[in-house]
Short mmCIF file of C-alpha atoms in Angstrom, two decimals:
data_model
loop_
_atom_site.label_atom_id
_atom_site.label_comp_id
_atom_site.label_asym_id
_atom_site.label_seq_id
_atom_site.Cartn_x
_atom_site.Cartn_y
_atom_site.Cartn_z
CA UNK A 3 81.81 181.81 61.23
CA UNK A 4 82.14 178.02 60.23
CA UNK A 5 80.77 176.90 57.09
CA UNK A 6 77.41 175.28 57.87
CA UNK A 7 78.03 171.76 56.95
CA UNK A 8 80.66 171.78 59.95
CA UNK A 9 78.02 172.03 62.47
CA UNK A 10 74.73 171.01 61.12
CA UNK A 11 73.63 167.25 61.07
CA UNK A 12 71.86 165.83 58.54
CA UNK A 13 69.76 162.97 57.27
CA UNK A 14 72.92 162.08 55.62
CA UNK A 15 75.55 162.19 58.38
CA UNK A 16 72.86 160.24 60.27
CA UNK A 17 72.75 157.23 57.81
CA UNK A 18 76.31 157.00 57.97
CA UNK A 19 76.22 156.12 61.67
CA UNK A 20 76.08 152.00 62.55
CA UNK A 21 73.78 152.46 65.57
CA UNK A 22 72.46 150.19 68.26
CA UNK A 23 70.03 152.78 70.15
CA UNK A 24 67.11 151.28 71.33
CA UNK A 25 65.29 155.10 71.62
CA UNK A 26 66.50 158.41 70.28
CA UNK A 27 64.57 161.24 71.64
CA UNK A 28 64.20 164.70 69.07
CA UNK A 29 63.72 167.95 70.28
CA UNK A 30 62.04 170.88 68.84
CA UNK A 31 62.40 173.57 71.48
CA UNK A 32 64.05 176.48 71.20
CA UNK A 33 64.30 176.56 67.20
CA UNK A 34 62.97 178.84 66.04
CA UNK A 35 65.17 182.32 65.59
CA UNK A 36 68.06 180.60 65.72
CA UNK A 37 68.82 178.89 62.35
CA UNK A 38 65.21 178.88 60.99
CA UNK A 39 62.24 177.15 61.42
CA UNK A 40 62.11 173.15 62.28
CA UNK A 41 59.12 171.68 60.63
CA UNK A 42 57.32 168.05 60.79
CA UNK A 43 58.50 167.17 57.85
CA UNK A 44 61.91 167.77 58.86
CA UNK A 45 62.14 166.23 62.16
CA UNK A 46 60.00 162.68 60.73
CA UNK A 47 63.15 162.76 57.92
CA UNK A 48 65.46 163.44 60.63
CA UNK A 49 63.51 160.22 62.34
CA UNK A 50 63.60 158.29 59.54
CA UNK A 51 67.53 158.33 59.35
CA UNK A 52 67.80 157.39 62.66
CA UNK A 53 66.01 154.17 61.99
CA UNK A 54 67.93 153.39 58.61
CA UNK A 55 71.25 153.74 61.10
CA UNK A 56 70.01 151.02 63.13
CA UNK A 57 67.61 152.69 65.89
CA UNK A 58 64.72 151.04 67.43
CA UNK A 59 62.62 153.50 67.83
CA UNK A 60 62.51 157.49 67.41
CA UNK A 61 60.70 159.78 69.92
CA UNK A 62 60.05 163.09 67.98
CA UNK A 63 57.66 166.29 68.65
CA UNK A 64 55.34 167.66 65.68
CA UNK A 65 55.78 171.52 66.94
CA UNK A 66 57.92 173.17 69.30
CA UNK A 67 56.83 173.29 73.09
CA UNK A 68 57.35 175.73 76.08
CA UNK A 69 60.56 174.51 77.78
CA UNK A 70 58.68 173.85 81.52
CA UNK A 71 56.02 171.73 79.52
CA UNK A 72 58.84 169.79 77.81
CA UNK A 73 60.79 169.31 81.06
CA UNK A 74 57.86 167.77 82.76
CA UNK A 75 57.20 165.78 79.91
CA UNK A 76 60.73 163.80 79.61
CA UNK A 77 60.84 163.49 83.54
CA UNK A 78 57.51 161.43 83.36
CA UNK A 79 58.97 160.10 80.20
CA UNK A 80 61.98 158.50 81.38
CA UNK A 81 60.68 157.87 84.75
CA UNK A 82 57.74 155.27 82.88
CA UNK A 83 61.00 153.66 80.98
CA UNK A 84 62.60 153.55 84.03
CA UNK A 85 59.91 151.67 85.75
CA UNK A 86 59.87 149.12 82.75
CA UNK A 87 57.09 150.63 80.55
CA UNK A 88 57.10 150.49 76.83
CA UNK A 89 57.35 154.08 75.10
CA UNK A 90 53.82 154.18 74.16
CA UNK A 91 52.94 154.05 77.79
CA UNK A 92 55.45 155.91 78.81
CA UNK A 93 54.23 158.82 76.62
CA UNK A 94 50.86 158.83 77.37
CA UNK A 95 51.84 158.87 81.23
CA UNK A 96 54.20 161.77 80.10
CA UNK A 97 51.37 163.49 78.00
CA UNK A 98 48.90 163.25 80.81
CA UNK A 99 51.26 164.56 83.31
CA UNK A 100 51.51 167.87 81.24
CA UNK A 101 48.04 168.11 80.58
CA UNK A 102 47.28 168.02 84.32
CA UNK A 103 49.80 170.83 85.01
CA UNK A 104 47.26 173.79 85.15
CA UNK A 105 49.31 176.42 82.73
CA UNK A 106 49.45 173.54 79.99
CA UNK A 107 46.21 171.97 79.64
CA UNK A 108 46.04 173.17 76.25
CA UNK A 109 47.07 170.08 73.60
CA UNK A 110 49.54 172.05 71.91
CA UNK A 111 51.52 171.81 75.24
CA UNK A 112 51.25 167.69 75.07
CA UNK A 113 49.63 166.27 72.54
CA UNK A 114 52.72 166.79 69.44
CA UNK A 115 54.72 163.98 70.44
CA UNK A 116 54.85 160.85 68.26
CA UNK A 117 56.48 157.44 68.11
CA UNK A 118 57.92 156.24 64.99
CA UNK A 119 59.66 152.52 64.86
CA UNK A 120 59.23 149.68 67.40
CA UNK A 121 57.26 149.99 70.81
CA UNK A 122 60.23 149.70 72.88
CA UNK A 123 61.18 148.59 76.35
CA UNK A 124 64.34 149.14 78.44
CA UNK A 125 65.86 146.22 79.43
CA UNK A 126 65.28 144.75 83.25
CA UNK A 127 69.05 144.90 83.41
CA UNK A 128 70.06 148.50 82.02
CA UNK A 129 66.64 149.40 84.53
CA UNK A 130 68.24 147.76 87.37
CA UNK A 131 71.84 148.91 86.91
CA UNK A 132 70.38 152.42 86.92
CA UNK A 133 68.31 152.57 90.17
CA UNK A 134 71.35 150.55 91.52
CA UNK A 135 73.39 153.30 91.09
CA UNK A 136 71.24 155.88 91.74
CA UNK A 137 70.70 154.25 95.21
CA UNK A 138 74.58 154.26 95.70
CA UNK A 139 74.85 157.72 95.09
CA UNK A 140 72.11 158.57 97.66
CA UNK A 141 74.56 158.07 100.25
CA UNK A 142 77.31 160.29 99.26
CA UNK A 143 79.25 159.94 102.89
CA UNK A 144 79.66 155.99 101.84
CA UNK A 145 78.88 155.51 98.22
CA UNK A 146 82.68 156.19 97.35
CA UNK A 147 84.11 153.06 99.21
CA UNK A 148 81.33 150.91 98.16
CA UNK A 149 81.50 152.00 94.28
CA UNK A 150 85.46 151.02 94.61
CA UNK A 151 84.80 147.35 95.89
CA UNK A 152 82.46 146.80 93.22
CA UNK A 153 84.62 148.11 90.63
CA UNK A 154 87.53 145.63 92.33
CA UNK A 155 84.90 142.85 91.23
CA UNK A 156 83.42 144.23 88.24
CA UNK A 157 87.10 144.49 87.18
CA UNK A 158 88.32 140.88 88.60
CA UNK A 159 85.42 139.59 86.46
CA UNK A 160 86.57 141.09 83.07
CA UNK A 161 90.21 139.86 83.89
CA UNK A 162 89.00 136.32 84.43
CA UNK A 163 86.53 136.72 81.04
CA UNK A 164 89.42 138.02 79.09
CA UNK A 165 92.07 135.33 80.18
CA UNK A 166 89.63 132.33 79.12
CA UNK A 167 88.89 131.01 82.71
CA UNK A 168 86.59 128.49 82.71
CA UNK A 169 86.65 127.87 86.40
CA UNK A 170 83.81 129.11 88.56
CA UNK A 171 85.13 131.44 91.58
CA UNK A 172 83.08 132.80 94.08
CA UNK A 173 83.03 134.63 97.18
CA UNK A 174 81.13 134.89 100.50
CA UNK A 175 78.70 137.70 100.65
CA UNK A 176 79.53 138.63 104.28
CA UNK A 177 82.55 139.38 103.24
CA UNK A 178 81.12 142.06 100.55
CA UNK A 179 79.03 143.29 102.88
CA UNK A 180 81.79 143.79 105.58
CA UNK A 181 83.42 145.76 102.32
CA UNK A 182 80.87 147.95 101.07
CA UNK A 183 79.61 149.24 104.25
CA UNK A 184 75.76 150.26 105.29
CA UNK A 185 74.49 151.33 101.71
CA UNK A 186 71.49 149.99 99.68
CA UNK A 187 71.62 149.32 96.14
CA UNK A 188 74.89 147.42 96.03
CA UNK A 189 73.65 143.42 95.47
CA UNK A 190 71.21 144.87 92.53
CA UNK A 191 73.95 146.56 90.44
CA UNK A 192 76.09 143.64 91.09
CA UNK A 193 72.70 141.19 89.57
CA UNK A 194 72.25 143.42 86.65
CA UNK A 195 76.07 142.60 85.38
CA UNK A 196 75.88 138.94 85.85
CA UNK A 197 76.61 137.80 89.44
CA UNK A 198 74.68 135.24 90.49
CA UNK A 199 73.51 135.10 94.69
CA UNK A 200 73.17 131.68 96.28
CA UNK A 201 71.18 130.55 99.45
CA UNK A 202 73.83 128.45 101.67
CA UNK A 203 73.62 124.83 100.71
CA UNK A 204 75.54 122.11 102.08
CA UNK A 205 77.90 123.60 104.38
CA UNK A 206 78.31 126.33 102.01
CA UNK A 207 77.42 130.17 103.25
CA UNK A 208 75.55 132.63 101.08
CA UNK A 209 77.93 133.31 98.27
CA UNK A 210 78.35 135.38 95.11
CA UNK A 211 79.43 133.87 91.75
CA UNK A 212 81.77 136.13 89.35
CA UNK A 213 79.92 135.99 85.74
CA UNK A 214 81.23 133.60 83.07
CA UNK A 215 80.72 135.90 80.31
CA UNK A 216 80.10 139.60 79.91
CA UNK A 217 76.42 139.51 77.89
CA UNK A 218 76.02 143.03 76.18
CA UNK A 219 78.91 144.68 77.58
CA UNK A 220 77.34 144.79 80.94
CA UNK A 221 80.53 144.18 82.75
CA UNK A 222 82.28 146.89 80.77
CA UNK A 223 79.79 149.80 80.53
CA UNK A 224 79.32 149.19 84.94
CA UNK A 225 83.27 149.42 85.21
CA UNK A 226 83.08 152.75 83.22
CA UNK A 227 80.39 154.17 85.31
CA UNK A 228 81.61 153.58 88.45
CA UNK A 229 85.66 154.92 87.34
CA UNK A 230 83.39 158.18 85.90
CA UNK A 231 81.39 158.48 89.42
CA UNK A 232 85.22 157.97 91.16
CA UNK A 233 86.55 160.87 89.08
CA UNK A 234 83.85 163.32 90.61
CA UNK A 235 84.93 165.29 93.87
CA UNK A 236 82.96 165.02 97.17
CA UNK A 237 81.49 168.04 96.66
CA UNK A 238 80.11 166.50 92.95
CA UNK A 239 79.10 163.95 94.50
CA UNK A 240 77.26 165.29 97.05
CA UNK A 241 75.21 167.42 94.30
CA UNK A 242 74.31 164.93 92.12
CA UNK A 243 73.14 163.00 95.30
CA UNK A 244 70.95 165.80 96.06
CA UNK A 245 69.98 166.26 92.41
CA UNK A 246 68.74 162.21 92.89
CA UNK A 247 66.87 162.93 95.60
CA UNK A 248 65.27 165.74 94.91
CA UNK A 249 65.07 166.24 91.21
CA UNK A 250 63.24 169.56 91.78
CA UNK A 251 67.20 170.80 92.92
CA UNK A 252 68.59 170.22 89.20
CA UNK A 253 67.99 174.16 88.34
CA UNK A 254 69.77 175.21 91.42
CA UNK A 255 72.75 172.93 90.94
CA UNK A 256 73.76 173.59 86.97
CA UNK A 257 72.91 177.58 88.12
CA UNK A 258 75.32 177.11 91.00
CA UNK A 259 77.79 175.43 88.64
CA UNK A 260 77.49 178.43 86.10
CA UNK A 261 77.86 180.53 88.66
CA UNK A 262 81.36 178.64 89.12
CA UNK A 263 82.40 178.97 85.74
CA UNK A 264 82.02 182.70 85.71
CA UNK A 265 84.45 183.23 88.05
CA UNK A 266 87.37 181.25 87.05
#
């Protein structure tokens, strides 16, 4: 067995770490048995360290929680962030949500979770970029097409950012649209990197502007999405569409995926 420092992190590994999290989220569940008991105390140090390494804002539970409780909890959770709450409202959505759930109603099910840091908010941007792609993925049977004409622009952008052109170029938006097929989602994920839509004016049709500049990475982290989404096989794909969907599927699909592993 490995010597414990090679596996366990610390308050100190932590603080070496240059972070730019806006919201680290602890959990508690399942610790006890294993390699002792997680305390408070432990997980608000653990907290602590995260801020001193440059997080925003640390999401961290006082006790440890049945499993079903804490999986309806951090679906509410992120689905409040998602629709551009801050934390704290996204947590007490997330708390109520439990508490409503007949076989938690108890507070020890929901009521030991606690901010520590800044009252966050995702970004409109990283919010929109998200359901974008979710929406892509929706429609497995075109998605694939679609996701490799916007990586074709997201990737023409970063060429033209990296060589220093200064020269605005554009492009029609029929002619995207003739590209990317019947699927929804594709003019917000192209928004949330920087392209700018324009009304026809003066002669001009409805047109699409490449970004200038690639503010927070935008450009970059898309391109690496959609190259990861590319990599998956149709039958991936297909999953994770259904997983979107219907979120209810997730248990079925990893089981089905163990299930895969097993045999090979």
């Amino acid at each position: 067995m490995p010597a414990l420092s090679e596996f366990l992190l610390s308050a100190a590994d932590i603080l070496d770490l240059q972070l730019s999290a806006k919201l680290v989220v602890l959990s508690a569940y399942g610790s006890y048995g294993r390699s002792g008991k997680i305390n408070a105390e432990g997980l608000i140090g653990l907290a602590r360290a995260f801020l001193a390494a440059g997080a925003q804002c640390v999401l961290v539970p006082l006790w440890s929680v049945p499993e079903l409780a804490t999986k309806i909890f951090m679906r509410s959770l992120y689905e409040g962030l998602l629709r551009g709450l801050k934390v704290s409202s996204a947590m007490s959505e997330a708390m109520q949500k439990v508490q409503e759930t007949k076989q938690f109603t108890h507070p020890s099910n929901w009521a030991g979770f606690m901010i520590i840091g800044s009252d966050i908010k995702i970004s409109n941007k990283s919010t929109m970029f998200g359901n974008a792609l979710a929406d892509l993925v929706t429609t497995p049977g075109k998605c694939r097409e679609s996701m490799r004409v916007l990586l074709h622009l997201i990737e023409k952008s970063l060429q033209r950012i990296n060589r220093g052109h200064k020269n605005p170029m554009y492009t029609t938006k029929q002619s995207i649209i003739k590209k990317v097929g019947p699927v929804i989602g594709w003019q917000e994920l192209l928004k949330s990197v920087g392209f700018r839509f324009e009304e026809p004016a003066s002669g001009m049709p409805p047109s699409v502007f490449f970004p200038m500049s690639d503010a927070g990475d935008r450009l970059l982290q898309a391109s690496t999405s959609l190259q990861a989404l590319l990599g998956l096989s149709s039958t991936s794909t297909m999953a994770l569409s259904k997983l979107l969907v219907h979120p209810d599927a997730a248990d079925e699909i990893i089981q089905m995926v163990n299930s895969f592993y097993l045999w090979i």
